[in-house]
Coordinates of C-alpha atoms and ligand atoms in Angstrom, one line a residue:
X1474 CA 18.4 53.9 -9.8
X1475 CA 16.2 51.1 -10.1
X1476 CA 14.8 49.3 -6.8
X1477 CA 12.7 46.5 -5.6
X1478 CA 9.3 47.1 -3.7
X1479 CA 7.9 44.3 -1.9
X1480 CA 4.7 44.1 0.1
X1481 CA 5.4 41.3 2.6
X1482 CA 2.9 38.6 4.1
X1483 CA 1.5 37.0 1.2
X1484 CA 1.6 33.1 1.0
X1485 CA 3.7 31.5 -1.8
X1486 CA 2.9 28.5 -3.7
X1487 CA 3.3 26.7 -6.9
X1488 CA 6.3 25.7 -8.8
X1489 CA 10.0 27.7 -9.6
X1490 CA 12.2 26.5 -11.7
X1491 CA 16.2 26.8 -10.9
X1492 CA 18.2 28.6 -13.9
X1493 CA 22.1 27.2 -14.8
X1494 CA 24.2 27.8 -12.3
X1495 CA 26.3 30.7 -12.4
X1496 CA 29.8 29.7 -11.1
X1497 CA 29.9 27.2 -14.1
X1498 CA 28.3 29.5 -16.1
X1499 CA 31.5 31.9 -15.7
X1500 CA 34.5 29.4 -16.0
X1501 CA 32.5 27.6 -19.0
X1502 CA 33.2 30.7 -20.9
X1503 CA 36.3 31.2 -20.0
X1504 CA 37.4 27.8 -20.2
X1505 CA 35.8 28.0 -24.1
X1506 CA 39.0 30.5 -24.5
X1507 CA 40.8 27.2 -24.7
X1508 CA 39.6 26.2 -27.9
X1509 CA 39.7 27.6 -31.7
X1510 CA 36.4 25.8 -32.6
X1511 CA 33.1 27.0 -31.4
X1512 CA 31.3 26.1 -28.0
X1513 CA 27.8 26.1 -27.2
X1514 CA 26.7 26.9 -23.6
X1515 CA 23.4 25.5 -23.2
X1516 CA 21.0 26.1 -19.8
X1517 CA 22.8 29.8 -19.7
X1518 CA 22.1 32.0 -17.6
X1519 CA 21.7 35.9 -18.5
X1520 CA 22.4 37.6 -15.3
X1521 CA 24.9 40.9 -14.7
X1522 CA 28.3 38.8 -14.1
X1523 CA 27.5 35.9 -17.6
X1524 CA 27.4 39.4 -19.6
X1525 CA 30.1 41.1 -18.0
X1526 CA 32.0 37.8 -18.7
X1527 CA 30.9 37.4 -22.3
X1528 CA 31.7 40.9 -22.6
X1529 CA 35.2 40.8 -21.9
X1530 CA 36.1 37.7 -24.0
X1531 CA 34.4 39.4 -27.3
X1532 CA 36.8 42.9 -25.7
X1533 CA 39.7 40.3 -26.5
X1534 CA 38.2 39.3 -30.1
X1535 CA 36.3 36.2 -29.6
X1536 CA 32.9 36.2 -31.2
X1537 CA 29.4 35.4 -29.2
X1538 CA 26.0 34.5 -30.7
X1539 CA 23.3 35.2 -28.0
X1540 CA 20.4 32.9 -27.6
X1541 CA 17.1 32.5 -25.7
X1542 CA 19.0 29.9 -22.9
X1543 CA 22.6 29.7 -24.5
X1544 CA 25.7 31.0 -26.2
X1545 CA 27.8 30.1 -28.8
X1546 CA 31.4 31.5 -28.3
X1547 CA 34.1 31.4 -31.0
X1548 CA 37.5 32.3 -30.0
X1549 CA 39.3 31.6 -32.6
X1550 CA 40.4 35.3 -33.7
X1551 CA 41.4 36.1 -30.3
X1552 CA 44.0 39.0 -30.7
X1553 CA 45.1 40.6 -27.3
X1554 CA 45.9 39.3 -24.0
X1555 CA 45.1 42.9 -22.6
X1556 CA 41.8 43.1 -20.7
X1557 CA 39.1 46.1 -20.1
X1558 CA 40.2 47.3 -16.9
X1559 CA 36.5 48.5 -16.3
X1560 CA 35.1 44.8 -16.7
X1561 CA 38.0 43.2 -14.6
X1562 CA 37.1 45.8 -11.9
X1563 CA 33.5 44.9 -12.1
X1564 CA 34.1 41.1 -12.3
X1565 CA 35.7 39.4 -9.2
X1566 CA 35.9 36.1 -11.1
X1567 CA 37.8 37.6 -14.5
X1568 CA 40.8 36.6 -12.9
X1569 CA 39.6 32.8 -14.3
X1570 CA 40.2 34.3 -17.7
X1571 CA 44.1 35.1 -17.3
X1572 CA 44.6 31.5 -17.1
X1573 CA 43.4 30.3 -21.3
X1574 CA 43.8 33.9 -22.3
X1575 CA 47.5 33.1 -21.0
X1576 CA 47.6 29.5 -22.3
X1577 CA 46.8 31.4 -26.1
X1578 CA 48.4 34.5 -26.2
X1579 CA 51.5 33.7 -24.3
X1580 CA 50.7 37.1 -22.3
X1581 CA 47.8 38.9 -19.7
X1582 CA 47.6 42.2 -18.6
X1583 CA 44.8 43.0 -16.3
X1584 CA 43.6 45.2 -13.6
X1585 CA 43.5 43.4 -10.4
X1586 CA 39.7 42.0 -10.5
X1587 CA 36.8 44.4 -8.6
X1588 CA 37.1 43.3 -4.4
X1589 CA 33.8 42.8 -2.6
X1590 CA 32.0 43.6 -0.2
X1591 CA 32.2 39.9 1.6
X1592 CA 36.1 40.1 1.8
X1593 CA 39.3 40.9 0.5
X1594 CA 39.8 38.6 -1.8
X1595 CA 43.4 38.3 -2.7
X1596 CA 44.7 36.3 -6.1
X1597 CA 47.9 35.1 -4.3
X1598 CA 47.4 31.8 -5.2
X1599 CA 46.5 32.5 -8.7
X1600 CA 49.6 34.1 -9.3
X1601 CA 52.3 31.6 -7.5
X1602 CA 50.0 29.0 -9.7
X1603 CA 51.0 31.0 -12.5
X1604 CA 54.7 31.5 -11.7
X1605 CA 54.5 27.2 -11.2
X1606 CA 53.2 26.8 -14.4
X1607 CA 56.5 29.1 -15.8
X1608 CA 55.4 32.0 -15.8
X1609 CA 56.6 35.5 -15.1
X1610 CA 54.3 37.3 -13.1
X1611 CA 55.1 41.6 -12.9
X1612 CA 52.7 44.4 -10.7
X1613 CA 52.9 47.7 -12.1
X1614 CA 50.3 50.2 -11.6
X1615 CA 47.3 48.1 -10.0
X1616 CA 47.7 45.6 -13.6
X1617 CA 49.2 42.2 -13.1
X1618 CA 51.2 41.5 -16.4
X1619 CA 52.0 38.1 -16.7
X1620 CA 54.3 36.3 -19.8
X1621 CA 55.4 32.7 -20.8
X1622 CA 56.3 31.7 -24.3
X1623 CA 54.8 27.9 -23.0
X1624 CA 53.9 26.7 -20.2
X1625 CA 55.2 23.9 -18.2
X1626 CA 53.5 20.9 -16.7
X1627 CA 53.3 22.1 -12.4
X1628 CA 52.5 20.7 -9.2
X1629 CA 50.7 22.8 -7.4
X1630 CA 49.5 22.3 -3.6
X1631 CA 46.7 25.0 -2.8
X1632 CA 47.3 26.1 1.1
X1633 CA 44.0 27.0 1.2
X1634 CA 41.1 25.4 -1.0
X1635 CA 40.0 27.6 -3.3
X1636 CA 37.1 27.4 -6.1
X1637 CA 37.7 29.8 -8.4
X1638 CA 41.8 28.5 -8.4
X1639 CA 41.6 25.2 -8.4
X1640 CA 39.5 25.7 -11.7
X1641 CA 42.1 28.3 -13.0
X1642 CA 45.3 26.2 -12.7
X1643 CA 43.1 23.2 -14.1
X1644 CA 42.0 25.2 -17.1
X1645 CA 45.5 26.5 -17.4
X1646 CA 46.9 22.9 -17.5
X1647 CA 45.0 21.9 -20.5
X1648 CA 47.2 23.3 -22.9
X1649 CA 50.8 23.5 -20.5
X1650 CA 53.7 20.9 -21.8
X1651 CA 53.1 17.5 -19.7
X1652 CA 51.7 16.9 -16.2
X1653 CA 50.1 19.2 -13.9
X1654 CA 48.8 17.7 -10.6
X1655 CA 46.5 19.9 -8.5
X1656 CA 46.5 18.7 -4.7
X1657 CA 44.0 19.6 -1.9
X1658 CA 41.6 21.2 -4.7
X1659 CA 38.5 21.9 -4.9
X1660 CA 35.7 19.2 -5.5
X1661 CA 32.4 21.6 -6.0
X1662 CA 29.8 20.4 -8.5
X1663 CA 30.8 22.8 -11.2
X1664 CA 34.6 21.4 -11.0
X1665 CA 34.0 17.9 -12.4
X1666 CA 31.5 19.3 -15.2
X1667 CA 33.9 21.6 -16.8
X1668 CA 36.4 18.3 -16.5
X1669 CA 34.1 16.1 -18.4
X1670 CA 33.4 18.4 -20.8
X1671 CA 36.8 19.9 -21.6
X1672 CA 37.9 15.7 -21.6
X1673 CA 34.8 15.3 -24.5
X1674 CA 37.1 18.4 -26.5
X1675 CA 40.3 16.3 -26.1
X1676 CA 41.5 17.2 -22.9
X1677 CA 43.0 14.7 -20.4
X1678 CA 42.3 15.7 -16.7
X1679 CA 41.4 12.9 -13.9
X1680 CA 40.2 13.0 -10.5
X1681 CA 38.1 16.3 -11.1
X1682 CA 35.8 16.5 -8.1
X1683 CA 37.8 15.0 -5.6
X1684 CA 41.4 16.7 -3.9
X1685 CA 44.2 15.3 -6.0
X1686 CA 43.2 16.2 -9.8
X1687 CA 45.9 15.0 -12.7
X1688 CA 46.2 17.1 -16.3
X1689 CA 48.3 16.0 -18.9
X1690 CA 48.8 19.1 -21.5
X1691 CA 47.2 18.4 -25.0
X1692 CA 47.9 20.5 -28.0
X1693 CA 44.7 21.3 -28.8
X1694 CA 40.8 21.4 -27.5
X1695 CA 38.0 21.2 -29.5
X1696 CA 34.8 22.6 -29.8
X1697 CA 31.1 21.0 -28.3
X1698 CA 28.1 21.2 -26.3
X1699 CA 28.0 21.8 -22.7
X1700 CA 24.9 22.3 -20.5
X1701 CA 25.0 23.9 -17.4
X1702 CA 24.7 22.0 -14.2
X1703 CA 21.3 24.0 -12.3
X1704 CA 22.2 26.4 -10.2
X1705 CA 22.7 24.2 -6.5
X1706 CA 22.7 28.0 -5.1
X1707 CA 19.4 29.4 -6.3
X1708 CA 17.9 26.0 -5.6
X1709 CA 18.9 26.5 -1.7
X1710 CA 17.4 29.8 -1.8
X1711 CA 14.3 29.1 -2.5
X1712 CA 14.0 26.2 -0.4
X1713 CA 14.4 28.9 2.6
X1714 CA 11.9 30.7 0.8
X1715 CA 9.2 27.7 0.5
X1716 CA 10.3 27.1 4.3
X1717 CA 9.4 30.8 5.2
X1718 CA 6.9 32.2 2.9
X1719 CA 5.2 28.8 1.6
X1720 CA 2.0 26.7 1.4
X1721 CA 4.0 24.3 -0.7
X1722 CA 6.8 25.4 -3.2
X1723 CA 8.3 23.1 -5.8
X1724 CA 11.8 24.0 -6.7
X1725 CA 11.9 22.5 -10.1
X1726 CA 15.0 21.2 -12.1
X1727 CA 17.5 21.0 -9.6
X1728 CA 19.9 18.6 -8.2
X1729 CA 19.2 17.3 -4.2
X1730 CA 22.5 15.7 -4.0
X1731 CA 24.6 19.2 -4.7
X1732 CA 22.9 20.5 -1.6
X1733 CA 23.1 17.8 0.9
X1734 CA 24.2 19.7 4.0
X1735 CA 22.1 22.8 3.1
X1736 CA 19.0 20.2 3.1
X1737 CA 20.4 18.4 6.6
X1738 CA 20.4 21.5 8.6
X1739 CA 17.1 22.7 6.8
X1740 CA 15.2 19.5 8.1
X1741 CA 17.1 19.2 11.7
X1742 CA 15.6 23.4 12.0
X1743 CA 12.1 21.5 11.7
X1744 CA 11.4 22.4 7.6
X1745 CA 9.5 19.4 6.1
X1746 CA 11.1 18.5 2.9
X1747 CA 11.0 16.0 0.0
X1748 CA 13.3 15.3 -2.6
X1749 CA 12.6 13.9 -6.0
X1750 CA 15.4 12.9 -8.8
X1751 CA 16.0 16.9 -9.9
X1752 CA 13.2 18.4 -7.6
X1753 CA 12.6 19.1 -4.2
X1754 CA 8.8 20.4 -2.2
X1755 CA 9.5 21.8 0.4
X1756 CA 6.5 23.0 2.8
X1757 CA 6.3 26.2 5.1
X1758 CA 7.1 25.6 8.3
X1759 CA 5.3 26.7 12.0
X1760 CA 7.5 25.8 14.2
X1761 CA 11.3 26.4 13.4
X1762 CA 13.7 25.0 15.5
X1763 CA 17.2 26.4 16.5
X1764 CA 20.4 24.8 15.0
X1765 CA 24.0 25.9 14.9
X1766 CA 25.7 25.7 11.3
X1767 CA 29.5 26.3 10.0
X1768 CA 29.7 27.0 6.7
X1769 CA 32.7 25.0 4.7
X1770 CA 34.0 24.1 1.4
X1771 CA 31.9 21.2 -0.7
X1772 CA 30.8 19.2 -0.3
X1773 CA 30.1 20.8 3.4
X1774 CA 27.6 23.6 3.9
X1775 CA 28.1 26.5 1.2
X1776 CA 28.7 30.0 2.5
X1777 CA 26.7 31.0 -0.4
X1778 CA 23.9 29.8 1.4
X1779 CA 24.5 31.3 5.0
X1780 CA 23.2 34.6 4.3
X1781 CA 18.9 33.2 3.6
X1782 CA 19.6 30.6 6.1
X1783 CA 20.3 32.8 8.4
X1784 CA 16.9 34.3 7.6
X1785 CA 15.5 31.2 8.2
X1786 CA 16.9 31.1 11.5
X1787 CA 15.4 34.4 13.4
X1788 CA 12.2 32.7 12.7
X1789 CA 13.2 29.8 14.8
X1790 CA 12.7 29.8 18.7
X1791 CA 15.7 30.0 20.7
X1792 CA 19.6 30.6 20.1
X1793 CA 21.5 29.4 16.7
X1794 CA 25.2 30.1 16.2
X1795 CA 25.8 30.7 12.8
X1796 CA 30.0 30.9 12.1
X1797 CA 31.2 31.3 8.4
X1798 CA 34.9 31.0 8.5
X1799 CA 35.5 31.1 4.4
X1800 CA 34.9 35.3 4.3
X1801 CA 35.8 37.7 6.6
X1802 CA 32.7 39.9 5.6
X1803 CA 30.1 38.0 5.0
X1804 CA 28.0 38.5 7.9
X1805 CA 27.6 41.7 8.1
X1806 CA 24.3 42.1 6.3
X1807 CA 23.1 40.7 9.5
X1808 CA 23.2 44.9 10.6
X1809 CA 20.3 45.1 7.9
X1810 CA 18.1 42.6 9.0
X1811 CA 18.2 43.7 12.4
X1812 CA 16.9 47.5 11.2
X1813 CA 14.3 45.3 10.2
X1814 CA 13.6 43.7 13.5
X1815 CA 15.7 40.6 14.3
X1816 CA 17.9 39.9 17.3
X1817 CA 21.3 39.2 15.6
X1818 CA 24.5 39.7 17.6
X1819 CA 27.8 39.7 16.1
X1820 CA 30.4 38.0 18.5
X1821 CA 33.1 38.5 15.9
X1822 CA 33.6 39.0 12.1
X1823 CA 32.9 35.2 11.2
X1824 CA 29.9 34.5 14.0
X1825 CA 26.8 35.6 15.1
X1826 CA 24.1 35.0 17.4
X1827 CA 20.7 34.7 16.2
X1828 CA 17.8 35.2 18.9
X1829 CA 14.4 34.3 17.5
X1830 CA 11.8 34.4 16.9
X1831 CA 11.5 37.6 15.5
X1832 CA 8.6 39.6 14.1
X1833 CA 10.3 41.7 10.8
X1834 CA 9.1 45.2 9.8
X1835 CA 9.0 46.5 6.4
X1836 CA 11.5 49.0 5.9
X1837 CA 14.1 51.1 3.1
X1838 CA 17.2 49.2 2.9
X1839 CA 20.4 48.7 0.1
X1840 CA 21.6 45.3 -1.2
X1841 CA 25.4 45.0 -0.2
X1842 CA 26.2 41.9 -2.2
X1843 CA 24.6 39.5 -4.5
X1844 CA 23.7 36.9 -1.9
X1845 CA 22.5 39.1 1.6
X1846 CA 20.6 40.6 -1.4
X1847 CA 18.6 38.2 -2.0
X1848 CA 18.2 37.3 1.1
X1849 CA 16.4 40.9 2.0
X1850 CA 14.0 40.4 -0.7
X1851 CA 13.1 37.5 1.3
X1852 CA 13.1 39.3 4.3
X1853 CA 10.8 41.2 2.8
X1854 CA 8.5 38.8 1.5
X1855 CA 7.8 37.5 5.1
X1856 CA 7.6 41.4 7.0
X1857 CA 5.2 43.2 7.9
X1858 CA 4.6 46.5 5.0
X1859 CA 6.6 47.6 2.4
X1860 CA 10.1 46.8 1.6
X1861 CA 12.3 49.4 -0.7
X1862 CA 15.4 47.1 -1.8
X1863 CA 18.2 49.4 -3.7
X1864 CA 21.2 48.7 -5.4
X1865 CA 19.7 45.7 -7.1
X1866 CA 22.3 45.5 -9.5
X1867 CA 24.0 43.1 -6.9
X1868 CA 21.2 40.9 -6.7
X1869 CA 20.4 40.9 -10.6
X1870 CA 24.3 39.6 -10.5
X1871 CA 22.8 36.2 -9.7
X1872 CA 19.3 36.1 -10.5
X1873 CA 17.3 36.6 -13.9
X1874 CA 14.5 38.3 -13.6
X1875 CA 14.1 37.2 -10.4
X1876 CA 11.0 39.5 -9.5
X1877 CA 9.0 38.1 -12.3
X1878 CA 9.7 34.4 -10.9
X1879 CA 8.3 35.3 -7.4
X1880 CA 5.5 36.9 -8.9
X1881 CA 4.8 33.6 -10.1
X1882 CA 4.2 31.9 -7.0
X1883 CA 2.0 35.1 -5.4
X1884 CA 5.2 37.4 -4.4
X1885 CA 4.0 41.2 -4.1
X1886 CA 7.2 42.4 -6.0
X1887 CA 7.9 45.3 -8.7
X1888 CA 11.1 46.3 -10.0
X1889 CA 10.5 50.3 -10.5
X1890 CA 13.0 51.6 -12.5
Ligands
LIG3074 N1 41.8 33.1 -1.2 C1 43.0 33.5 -0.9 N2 43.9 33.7 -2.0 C2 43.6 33.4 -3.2 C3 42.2 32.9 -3.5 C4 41.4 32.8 -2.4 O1 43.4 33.8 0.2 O2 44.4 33.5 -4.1 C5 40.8 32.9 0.0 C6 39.6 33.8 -0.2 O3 39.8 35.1 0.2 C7 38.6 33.1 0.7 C8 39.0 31.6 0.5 O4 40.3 31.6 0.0 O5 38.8 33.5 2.0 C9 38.1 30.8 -0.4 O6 37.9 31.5 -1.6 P1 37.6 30.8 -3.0 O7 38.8 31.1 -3.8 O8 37.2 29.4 -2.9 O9 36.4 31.7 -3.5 P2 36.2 32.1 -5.0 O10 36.6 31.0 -5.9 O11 36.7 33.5 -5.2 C10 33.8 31.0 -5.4 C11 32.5 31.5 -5.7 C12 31.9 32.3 -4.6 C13 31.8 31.3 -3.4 C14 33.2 30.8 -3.1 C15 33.2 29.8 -1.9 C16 32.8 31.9 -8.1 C17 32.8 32.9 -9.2 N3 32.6 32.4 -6.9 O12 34.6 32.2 -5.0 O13 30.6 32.7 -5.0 O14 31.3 32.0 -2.3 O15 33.7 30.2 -4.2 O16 32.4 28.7 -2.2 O17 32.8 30.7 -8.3 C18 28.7 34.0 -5.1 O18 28.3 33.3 -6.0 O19 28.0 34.9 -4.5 C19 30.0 33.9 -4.6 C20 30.6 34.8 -3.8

């Protein structure tokens, strides 16, 4: 099993550039389900869930041409509605697939999608937006099969707003018999480019990015070129990563407006920051400062960004409260940077304590998901000694080749395989 060794301490500096992101990277593919003519996905990125994804939409018959930054996906000859149990179990976001896959072959049938270490996960939603939408959703044997000879124009309130559903039911909507309107949905970044792009193939959807978005069914999408929105995610990351590890970093083709609380809390905690039109320097900071943060849907603080910020804050001096409501696992990684020194306490599943500052020891740990993953490489970038990081599969999830990008800006990093 491969792993990551990292001798911490050395300064960073120079310039990274931020890949597409990959939440847009996965519903651009399944959104190109949609259509019968070919879409190319520029800015792609080539990371363990984009070739899981591609893989299961060439399992169903559509064909892929692989480039250096971007795909072209054909789906005209799509043939089944059934899909690889293995993938599905792999892939927590295939469950964006039974939506077009549905909206073409009139019929899914999928294992329910791999759970996660950050939380349970559940597709309720999905599947009452389904049944809305006219369908008929059966269980049997862990495999949701769900049928509809068309579907029917729905108005669907989410309960609870939810990414990856909000872009299901509005990808499902494209090709469903009159009006769908979506309320209290999500208004992430990746929502209104898949809108704008699916409305340049034909579609008619209004209001993407804000909570009320309107669909009116079309017959037919056609084909284009999308390019990925960078990756606000990454971008964030290594902005904790100039902040801890820097001289000066310079995260390169991003977008500062996608992170605008991330960059709030980063300044108030005493980083020194500067934004340009799709860059931002950041500079390492001496003297961290303690703030309290609450993670929440966009365009609030993203929990996808808890995990390094909490990093960032045992390196500040005195108390921070850190409470992520949105996933009832997602701070327990905080047990692994403790074994390497820090003074975290857990009050209850969604807070913590963080006591800093803290000096952090090198030591043998295991990536439990794709973003406290990357956040241990971090934490190993600033320790003291050697860091072994296993189970990198989780991190290589989200990042290409990310070792080869730190190495870039003076990391001490080898993959060893
Ligand atoms: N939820 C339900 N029922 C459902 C769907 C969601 O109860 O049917 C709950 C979830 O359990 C969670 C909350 O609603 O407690 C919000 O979850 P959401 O559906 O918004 O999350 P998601 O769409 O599954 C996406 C990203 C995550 C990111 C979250 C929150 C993708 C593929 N994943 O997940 O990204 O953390 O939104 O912003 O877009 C990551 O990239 O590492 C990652 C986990």
């Amino acid at each position: 099993m491969s792993y990551f060794e990292i001798n911490g301490g050395r300064k960073l500096k120079g310039e990274i550039t931020v890949k597409g992101a990959k939440n847009a990277a996965l519903k651009a593919v399944a959104a190109a389900v949609l259509s019968s003519d070919p879409w190319t996905i520029t800015n792609f990125p080539f990371i363990e869930d984009t070739k899981r994804i591609l893989e299961m939409i060439e399992d169903l018959g559509a064909t892929v041409k692989r480039g250096k930054e971007s795909v072209v996906i054909d789906a005209k000859n799509i043939k089944t509605g059934r899909m690889n149990d293995d993938l599905a179990k792999k892939l927590r976001a295939s469950i964006i697939l039974a939506g077009p896959v549905l909206a073409r072959m009139g019929e899914v049938r999928m294992h329910h999608p791999g759970g996660c270490v950050i939380g349970k996960r559940p597709v309720d939603m999905f599947l009452e937006g389904f049944q809305k939408f006219g369908a008929r959703v059966k269980w049997e044997n862990s495999h949701f099969k769900i049928t509809a000879k068309r579907l029917k124009g729905a108005k669907i309130f989410f309960p609870r707003i939810t990414v990856t559903g909000t872009e299901t039911m509005m990808i499902t909507a494209v090709l469903a018999e009159g009006e769908t309107i979506l309320e209290n949905a999500a208004m992430e970044p990746e929502i209104p480019m898949l809108a704008e792009f699916l409305n340049r193939c034909g579609a008619k959807i209004e209001g993407a990015g804000t909570p009320t978005i309107r669909i009116h069914g079309v017959k037919k999408i056609g084909g284009g070129a999308l390019e990925l929105i960078p990756d606000r995610i990454e971008a964030g990351t290594f902005a904790v990563l100039g902040a801890l590890a820097g001289e000066k970093v310079k995260i390169k083709k991003c977008v500062p407006s996608h992170i605008r609380a991330f960059l709030a809390y980063l300044q108030k905690a005493g980083v020194k920051v500067e934004e340009g039109e799709n860059e931002i320097t950041v500079w390492g900071a001496k003297n961290l400062k303690p703030v309290n943060i609450v993670t929440h849907e966009y365009p609030g603080f993203a929990t996808d960004l808890q995990p390094p910020f909490t990093l960032l804050l045992t390196q500040a001096k005195g108390t921070s409260l850190v409470h992520d409501p949105i996933f009832e696992s997602r701070l327990m990684f905080t047990d692994a940077l403790n074994l390497m020194g820090a003074n975290i306490v857990m009050n209850d599943p969604h807070r913590v304590t963080v006591n800093g500052p803290s000096k952090l020891i090198g030591r043998k740990i295991a990536s439990p998901d794709l973003r406290a993953g990357i956040t241990l490489v971090l934490a190993g970038l600033i320790a003291n000694g050697k860091t072994r990081i296993e189970n990198i599969y989780q991190i290589d999830r989200g990042y290409e080749r990310i070792e080869e990008r730190l190495k870039k800006l003076g990391a001490d990093i080898k993959r060893i395989m």
